[in-house]
JSON list of C-alpha atoms and ligand atoms in Angstrom, two decimals:
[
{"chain": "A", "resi": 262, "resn": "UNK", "atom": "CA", "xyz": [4.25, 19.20, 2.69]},
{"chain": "A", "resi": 263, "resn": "UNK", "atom": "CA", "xyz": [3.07, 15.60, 4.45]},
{"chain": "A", "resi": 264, "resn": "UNK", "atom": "CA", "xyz": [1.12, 13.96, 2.58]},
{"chain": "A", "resi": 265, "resn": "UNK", "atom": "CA", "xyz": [-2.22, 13.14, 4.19]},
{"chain": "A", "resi": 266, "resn": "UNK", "atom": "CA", "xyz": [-5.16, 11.08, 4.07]},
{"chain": "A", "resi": 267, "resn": "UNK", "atom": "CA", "xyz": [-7.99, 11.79, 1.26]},
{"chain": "A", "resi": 268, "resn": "UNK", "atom": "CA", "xyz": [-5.27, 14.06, -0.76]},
{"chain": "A", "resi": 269, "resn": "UNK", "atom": "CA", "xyz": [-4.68, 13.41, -4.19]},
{"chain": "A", "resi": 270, "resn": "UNK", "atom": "CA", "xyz": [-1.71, 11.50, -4.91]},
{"chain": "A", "resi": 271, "resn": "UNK", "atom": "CA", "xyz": [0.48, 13.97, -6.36]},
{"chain": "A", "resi": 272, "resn": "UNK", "atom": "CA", "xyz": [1.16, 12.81, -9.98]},
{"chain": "A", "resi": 273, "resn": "UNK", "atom": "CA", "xyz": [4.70, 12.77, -11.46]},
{"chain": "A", "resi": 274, "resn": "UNK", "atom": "CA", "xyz": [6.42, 10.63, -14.15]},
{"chain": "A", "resi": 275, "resn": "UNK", "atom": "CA", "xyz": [9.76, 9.10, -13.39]},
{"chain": "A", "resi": 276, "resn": "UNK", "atom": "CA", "xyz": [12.22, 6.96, -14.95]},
{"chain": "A", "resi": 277, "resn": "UNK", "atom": "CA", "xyz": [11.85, 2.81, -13.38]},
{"chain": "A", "resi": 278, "resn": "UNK", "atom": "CA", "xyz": [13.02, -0.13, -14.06]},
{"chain": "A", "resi": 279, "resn": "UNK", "atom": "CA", "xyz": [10.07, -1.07, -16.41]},
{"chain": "A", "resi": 280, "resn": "UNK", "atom": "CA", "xyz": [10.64, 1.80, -18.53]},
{"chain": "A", "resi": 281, "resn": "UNK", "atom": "CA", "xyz": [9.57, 5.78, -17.95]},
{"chain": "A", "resi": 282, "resn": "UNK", "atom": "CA", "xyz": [6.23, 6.05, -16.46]},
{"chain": "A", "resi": 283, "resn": "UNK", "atom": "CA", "xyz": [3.74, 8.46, -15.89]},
{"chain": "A", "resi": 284, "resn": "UNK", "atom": "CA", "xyz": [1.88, 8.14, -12.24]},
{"chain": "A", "resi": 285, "resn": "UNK", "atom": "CA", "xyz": [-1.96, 8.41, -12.66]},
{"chain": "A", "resi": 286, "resn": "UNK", "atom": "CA", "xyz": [-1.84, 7.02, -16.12]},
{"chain": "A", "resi": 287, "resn": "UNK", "atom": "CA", "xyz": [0.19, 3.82, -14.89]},
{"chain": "A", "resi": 288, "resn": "UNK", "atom": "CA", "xyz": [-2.53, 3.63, -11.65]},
{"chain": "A", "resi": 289, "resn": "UNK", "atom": "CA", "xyz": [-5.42, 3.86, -14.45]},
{"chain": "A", "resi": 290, "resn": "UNK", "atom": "CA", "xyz": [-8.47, 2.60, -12.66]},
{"chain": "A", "resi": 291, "resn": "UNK", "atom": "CA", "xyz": [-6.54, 0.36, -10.03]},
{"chain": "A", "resi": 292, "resn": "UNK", "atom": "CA", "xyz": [-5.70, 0.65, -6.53]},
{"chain": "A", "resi": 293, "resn": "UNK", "atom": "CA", "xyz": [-1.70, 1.30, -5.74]},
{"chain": "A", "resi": 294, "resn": "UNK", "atom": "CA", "xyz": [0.80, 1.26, -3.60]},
{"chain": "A", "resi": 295, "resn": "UNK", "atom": "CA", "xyz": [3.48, 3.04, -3.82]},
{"chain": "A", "resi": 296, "resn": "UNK", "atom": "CA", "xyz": [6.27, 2.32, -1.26]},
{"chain": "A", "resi": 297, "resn": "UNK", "atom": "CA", "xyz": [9.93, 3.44, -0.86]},
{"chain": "A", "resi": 298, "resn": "UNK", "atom": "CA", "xyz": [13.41, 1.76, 0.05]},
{"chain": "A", "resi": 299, "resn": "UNK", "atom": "CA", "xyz": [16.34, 4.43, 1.50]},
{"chain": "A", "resi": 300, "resn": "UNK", "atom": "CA", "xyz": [19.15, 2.85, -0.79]},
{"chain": "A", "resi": 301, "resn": "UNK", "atom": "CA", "xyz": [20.02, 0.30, -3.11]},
{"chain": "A", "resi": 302, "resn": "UNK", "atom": "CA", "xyz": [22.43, -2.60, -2.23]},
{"chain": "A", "resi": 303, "resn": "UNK", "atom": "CA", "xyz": [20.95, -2.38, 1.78]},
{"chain": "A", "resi": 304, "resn": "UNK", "atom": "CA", "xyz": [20.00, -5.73, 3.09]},
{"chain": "A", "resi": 305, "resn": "UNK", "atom": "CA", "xyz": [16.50, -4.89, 4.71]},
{"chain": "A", "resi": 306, "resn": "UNK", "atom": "CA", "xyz": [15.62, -3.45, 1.38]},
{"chain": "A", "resi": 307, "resn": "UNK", "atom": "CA", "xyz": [16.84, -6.89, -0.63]},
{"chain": "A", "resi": 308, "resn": "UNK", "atom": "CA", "xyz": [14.04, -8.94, 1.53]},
{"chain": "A", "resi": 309, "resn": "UNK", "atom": "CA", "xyz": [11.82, -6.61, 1.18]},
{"chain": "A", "resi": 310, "resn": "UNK", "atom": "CA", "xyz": [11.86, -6.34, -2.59]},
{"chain": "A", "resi": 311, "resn": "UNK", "atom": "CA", "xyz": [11.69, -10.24, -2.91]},
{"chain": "A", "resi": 312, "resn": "UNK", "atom": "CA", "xyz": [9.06, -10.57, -0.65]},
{"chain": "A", "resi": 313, "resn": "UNK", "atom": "CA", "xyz": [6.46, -7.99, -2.56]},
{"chain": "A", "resi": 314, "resn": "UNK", "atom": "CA", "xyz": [7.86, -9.51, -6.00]},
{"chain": "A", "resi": 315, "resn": "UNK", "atom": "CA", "xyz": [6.46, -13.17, -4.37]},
{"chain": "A", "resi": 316, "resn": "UNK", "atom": "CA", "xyz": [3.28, -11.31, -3.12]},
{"chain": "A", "resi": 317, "resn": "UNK", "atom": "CA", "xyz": [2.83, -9.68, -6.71]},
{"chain": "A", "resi": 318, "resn": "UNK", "atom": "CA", "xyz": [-0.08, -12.94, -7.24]},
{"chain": "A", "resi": 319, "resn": "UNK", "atom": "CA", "xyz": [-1.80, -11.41, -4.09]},
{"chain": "A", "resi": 320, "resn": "UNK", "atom": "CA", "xyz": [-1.68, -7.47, -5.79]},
{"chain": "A", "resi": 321, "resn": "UNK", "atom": "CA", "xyz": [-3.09, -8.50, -8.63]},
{"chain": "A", "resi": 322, "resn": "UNK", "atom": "CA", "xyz": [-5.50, -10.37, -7.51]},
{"chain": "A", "resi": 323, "resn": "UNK", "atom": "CA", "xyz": [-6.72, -7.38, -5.50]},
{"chain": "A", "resi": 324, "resn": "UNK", "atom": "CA", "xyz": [-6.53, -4.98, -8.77]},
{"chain": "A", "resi": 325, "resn": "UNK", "atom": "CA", "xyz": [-3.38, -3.08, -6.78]},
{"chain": "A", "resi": 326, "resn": "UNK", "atom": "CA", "xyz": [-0.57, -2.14, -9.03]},
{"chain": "A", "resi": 327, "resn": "UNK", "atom": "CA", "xyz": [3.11, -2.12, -7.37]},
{"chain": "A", "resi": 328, "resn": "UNK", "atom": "CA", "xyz": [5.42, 0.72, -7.54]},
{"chain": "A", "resi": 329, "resn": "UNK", "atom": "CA", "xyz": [8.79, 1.02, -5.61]},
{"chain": "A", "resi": 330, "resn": "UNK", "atom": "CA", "xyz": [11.19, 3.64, -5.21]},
{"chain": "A", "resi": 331, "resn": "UNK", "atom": "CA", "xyz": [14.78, 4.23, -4.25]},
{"chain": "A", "resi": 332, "resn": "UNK", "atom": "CA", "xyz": [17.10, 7.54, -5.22]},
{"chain": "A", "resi": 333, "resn": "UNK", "atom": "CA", "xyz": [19.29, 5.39, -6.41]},
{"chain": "A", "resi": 334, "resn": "UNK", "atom": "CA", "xyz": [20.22, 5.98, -10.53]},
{"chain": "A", "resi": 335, "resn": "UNK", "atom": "CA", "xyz": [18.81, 3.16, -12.85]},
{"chain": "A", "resi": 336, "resn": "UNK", "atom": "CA", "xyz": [21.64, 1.17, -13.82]},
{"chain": "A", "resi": 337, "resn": "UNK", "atom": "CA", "xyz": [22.11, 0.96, -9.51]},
{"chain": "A", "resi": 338, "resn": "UNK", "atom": "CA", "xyz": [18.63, -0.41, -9.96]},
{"chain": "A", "resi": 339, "resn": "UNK", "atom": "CA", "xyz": [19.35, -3.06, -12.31]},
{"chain": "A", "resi": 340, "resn": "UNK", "atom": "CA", "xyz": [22.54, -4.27, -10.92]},
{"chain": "A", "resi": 341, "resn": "UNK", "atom": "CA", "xyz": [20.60, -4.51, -7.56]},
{"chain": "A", "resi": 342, "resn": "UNK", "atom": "CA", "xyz": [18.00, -6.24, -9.32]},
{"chain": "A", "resi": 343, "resn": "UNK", "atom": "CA", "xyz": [20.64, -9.44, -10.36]},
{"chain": "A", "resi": 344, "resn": "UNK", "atom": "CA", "xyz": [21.05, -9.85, -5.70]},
{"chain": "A", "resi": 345, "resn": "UNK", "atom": "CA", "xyz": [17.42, -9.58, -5.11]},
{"chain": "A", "resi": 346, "resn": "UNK", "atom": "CA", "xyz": [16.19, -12.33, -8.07]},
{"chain": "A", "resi": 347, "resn": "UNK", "atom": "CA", "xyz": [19.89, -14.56, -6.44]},
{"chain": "A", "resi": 348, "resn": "UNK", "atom": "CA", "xyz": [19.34, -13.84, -2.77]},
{"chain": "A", "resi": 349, "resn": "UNK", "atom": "CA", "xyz": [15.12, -14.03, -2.52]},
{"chain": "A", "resi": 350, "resn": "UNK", "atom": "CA", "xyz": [14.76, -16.40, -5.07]},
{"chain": "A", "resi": 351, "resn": "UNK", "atom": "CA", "xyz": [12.17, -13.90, -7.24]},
{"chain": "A", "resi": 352, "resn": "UNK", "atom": "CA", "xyz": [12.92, -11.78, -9.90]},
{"chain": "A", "resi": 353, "resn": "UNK", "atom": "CA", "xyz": [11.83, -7.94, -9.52]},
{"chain": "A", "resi": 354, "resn": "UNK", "atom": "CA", "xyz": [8.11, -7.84, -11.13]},
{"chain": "A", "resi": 355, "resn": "UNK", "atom": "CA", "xyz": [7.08, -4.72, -10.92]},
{"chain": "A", "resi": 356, "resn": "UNK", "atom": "CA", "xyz": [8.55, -1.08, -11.06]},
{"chain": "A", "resi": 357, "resn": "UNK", "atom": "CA", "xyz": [11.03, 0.33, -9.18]},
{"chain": "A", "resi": 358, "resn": "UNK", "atom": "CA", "xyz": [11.79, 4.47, -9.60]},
{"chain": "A", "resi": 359, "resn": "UNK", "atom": "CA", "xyz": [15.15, 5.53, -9.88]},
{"chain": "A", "resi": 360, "resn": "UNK", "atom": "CA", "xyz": [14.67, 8.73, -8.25]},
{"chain": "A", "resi": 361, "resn": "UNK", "atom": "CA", "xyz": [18.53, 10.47, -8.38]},
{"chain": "A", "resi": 362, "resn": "UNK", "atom": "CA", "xyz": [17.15, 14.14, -8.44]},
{"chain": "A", "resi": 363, "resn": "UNK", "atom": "CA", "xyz": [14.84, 12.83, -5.06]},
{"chain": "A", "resi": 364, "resn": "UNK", "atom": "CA", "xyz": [12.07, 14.65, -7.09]},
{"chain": "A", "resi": 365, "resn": "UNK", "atom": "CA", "xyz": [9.17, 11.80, -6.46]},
{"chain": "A", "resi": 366, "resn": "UNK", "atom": "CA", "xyz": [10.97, 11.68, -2.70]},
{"chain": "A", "resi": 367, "resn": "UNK", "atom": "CA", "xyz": [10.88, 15.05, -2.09]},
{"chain": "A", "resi": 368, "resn": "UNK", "atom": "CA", "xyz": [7.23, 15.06, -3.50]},
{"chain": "A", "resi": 369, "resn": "UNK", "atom": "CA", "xyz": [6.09, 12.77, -0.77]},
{"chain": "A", "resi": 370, "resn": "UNK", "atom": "CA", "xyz": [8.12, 13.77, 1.95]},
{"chain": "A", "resi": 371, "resn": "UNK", "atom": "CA", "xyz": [9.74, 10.76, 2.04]},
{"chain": "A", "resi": 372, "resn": "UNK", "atom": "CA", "xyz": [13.23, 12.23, 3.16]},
{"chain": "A", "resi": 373, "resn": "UNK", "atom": "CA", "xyz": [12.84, 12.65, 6.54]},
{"chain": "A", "resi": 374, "resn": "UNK", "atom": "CA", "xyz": [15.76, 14.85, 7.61]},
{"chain": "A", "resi": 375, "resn": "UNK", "atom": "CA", "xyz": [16.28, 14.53, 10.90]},
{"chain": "A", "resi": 376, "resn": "UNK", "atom": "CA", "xyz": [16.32, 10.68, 10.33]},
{"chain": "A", "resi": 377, "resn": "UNK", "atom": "CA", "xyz": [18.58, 10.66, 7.71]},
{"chain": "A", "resi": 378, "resn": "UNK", "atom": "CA", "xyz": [19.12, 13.80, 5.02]},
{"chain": "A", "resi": 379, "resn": "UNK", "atom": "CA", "xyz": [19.87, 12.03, 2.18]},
{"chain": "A", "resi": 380, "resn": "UNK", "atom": "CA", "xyz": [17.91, 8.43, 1.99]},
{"chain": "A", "resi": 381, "resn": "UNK", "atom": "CA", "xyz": [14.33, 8.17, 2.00]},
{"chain": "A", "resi": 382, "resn": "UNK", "atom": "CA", "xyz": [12.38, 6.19, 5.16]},
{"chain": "A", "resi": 383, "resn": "UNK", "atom": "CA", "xyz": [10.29, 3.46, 4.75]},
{"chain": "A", "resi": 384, "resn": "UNK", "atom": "CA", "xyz": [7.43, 4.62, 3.42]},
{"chain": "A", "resi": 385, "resn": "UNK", "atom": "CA", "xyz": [4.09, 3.22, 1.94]},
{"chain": "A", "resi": 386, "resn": "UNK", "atom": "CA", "xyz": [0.91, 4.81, 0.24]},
{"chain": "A", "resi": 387, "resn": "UNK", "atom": "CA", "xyz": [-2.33, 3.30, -0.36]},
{"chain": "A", "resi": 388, "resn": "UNK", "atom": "CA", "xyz": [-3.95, 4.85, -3.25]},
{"chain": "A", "resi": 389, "resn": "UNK", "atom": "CA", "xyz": [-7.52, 4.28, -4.40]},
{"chain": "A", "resi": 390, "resn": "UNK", "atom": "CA", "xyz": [-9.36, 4.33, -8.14]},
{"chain": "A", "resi": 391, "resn": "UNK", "atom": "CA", "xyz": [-10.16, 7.68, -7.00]},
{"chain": "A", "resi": 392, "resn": "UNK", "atom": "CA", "xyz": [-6.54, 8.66, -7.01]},
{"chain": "A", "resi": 393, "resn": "UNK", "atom": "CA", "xyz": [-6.87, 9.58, -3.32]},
{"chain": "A", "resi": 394, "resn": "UNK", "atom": "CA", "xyz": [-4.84, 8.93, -0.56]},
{"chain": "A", "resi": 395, "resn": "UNK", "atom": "CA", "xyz": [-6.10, 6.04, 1.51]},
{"chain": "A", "resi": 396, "resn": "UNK", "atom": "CA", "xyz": [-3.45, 4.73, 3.83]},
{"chain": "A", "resi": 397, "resn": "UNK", "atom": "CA", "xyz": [0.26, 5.92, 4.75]},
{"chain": "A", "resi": 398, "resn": "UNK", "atom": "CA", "xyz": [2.50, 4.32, 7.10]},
{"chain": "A", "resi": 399, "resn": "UNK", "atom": "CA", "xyz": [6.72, 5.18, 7.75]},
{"chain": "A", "resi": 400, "resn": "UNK", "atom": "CA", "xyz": [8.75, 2.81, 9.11]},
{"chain": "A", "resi": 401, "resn": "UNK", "atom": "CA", "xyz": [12.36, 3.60, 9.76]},
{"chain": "A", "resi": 402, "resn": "UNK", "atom": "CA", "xyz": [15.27, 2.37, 7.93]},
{"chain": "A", "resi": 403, "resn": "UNK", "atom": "CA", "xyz": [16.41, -0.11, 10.13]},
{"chain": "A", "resi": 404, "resn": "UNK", "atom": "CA", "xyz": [12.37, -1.99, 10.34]},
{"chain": "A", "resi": 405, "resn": "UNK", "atom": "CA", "xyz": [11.54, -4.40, 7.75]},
{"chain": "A", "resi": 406, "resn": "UNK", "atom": "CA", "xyz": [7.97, -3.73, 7.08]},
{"chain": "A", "resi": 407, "resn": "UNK", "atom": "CA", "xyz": [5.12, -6.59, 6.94]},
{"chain": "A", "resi": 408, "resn": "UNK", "atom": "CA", "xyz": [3.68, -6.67, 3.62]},
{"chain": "A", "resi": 409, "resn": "UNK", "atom": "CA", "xyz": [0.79, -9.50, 4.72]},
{"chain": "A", "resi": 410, "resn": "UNK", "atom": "CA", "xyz": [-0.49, -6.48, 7.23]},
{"chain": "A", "resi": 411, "resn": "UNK", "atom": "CA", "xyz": [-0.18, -3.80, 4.30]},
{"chain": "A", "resi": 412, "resn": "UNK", "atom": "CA", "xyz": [-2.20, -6.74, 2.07]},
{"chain": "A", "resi": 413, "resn": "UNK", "atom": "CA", "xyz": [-4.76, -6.98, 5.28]},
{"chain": "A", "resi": 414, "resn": "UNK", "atom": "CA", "xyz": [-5.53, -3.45, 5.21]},
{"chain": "A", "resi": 415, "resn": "UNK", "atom": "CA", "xyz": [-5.90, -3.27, 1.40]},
{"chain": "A", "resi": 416, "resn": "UNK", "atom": "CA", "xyz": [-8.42, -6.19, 1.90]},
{"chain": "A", "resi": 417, "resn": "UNK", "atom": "CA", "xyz": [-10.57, -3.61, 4.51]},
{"chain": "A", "resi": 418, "resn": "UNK", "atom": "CA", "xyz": [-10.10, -0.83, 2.41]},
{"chain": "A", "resi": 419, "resn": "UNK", "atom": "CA", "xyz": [-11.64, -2.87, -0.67]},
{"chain": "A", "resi": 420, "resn": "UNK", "atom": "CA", "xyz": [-13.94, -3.62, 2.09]},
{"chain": "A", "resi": 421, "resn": "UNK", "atom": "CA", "xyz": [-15.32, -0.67, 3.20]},
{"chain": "A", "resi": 422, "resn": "UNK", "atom": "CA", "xyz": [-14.81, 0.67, -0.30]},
{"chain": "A", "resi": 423, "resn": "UNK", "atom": "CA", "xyz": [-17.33, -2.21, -1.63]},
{"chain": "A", "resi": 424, "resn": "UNK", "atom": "CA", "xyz": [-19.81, -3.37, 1.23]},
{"chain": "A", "resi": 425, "resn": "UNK", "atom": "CA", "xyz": [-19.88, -0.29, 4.12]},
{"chain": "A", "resi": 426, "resn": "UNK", "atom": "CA", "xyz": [-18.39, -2.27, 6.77]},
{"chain": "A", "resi": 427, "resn": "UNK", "atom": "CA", "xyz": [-15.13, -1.06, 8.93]},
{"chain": "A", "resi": 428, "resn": "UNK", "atom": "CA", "xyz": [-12.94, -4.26, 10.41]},
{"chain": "A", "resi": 429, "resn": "UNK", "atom": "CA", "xyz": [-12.32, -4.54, 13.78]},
{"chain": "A", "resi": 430, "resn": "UNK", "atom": "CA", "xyz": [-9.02, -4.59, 15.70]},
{"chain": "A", "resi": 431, "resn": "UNK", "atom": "CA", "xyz": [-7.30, -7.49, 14.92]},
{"chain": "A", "resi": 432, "resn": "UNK", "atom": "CA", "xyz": [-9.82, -8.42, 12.23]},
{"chain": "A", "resi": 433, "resn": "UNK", "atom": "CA", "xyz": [-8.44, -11.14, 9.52]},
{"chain": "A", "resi": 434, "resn": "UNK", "atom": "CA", "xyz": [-9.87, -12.37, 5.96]},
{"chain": "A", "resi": 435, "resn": "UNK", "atom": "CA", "xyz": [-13.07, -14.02, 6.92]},
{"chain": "A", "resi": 436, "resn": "UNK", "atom": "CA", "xyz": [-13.56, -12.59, 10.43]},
{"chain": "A", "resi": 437, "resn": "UNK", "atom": "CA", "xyz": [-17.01, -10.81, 11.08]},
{"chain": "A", "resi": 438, "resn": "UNK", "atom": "CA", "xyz": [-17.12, -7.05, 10.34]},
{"chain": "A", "resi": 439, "resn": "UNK", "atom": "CA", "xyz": [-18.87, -3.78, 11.32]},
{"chain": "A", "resi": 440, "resn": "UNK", "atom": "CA", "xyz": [-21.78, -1.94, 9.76]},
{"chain": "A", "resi": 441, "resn": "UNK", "atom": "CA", "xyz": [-20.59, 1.43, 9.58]},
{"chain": "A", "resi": 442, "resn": "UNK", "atom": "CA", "xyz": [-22.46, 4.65, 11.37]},
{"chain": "A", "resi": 443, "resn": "UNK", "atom": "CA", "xyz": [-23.01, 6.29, 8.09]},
{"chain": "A", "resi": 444, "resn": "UNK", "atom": "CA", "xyz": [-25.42, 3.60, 7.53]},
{"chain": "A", "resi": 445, "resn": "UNK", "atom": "CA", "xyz": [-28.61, 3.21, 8.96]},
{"chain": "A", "resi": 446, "resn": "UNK", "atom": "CA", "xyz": [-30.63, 0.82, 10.53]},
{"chain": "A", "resi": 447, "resn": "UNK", "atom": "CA", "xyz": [-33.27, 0.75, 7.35]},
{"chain": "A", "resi": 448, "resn": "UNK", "atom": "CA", "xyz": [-30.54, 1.39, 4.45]},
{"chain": "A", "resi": 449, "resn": "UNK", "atom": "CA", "xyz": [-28.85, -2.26, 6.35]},
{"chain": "A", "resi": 450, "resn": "UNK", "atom": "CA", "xyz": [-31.87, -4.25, 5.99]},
{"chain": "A", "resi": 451, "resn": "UNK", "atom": "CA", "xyz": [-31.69, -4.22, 1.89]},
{"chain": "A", "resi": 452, "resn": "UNK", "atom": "CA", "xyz": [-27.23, -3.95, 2.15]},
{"chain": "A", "resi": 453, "resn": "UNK", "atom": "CA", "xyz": [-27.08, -6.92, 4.67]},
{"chain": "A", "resi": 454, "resn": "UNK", "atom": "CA", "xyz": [-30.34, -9.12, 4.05]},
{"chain": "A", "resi": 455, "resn": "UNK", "atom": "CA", "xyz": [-28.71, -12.08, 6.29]},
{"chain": "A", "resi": 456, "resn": "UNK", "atom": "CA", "xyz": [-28.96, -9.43, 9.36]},
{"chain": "A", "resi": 457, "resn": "UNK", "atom": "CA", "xyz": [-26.45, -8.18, 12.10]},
{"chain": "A", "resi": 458, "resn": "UNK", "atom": "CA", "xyz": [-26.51, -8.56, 15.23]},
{"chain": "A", "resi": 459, "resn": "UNK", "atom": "CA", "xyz": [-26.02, -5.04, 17.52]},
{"chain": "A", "resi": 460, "resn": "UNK", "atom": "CA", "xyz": [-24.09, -4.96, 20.55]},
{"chain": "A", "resi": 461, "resn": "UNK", "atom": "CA", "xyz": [-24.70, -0.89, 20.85]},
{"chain": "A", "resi": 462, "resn": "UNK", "atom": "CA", "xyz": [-26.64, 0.75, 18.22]},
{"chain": "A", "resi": 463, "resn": "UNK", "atom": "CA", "xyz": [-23.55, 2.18, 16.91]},
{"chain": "A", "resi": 464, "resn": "UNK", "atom": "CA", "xyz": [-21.66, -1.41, 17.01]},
{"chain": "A", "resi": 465, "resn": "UNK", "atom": "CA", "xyz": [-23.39, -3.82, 14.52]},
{"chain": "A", "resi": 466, "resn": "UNK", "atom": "CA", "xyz": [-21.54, -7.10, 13.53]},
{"chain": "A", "resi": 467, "resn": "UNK", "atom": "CA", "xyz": [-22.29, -8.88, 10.74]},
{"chain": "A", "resi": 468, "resn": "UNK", "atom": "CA", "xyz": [-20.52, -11.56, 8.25]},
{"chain": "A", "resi": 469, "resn": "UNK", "atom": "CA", "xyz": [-17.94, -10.83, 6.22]},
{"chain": "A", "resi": 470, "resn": "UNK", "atom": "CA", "xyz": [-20.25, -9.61, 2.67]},
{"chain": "A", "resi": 471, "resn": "UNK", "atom": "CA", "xyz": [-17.92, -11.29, 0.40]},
{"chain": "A", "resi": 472, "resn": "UNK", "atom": "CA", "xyz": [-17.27, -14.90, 2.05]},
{"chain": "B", "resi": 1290, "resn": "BEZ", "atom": "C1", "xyz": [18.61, -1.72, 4.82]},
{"chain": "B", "resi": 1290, "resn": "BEZ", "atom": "O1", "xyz": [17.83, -1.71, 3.88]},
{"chain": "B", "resi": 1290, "resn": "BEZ", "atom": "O2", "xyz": [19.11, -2.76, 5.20]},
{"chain": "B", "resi": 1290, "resn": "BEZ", "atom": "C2", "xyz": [18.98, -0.46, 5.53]},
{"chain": "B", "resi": 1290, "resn": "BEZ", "atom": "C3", "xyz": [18.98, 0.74, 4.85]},
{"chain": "B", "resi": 1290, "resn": "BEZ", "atom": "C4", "xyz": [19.34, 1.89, 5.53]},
{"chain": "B", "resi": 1290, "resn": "BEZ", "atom": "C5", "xyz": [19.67, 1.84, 6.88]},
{"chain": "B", "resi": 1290, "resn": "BEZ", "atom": "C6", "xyz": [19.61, 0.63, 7.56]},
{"chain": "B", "resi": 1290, "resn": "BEZ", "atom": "C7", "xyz": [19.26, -0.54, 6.88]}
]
């Protein structure tokens, strides 16, 4: 069944590059994001693992830990591994799932069959301290995905997660951002002492809280 937003990430332990690992426990308290690739040796996939193993610093930072997937078998993995670190110019850095038996793909529904009934789409999950579901996107195969758009959104989620504000379309580190409904008028005045300015009572800007 799809996966949807709020769910709990379905736990599961699976064999990686880094070693067996067991989902929740390796998510602890963190955020994560958990994203897959439909088969080793594919060239869309090779960027895309070098870019997120440069963009680790920027994960970390944000307290998200990194976890690929691909059905291929582990020693696929590591062979694999030796083109991304020689073709990107970074090493992998975080874990990548061998998932053979497509048990983790199968548990996310990230074989989409009438795309393709054996490789997985592009996929990516958002997961919160809570262990819930907070964001999930599918690209198909052939679609690079933007991993400075997936770090954007991680940067409202922390956002909303932290402060109460939502970030408007377009919105970018350091852009102003929106009280949200839930919020009131009086509960604002002690979260956002440097005020907001309202356009309709249920559209109040105000600074980003953490600039
Ligand atoms: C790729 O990663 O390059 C790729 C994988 C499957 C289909 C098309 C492209």
């Amino acid at each position: 069944m799809a996966i949807r937003l709020g769910d709990t990430a379905p736990d599961f332990t699976a064999d990686t590059t880094a070693g067996p690992i067991s989902f929740h426990e390796y998510l602890g308290s963190s955020w994560g994001i958990l994203f897959s690739h439909p088969k080793d040796y594919t060239p869309v996939c090779t960027t895309e693992l070098g870019e997120v193993a440069k963009l680790k610093p920027e994960f970390d930072k944000r307290n998200v830990k990194v976890l690929g997937l691909s059905v291929d078998p582990l020693d696929s993995h590591k062979g694999w591994a030796g083109d991304i670190e020689e073709t990107q110019g970074t090493a992998l850095n975080f874990p990548l799932i061998a998932d053979p038996d497509r048990k983790v793909s199968t548990l996310y529904d990230m074989i989409h069959p009438n795309a393709n009934d054996s490789f997985t789409v592009r996929s990516v999950f958002i997961i919160g301290p809570d262990k819930k579901v907070k964001l999930t996107i599918t690209y198909p195969a052939s679609a690079g995905r933007n991993f400075d758009e997936i770090l954007r959104v991680i940067d409202s989620l922390q956002l909303t997660s932290n402060y109460s504000v939502a970030t408007p379309v377009n919105w970018k580190d350091g852009d102003d951002v929106i009280i949200v409904p839930a919020v009131s008028d009086e509960e604002a005045k002690s979260k956002f002492p440097a005020g907001w300015k309202t356009l309709k009572p249920y559209l109040r800007v105000t600074k980003q809280p953490n600039k």
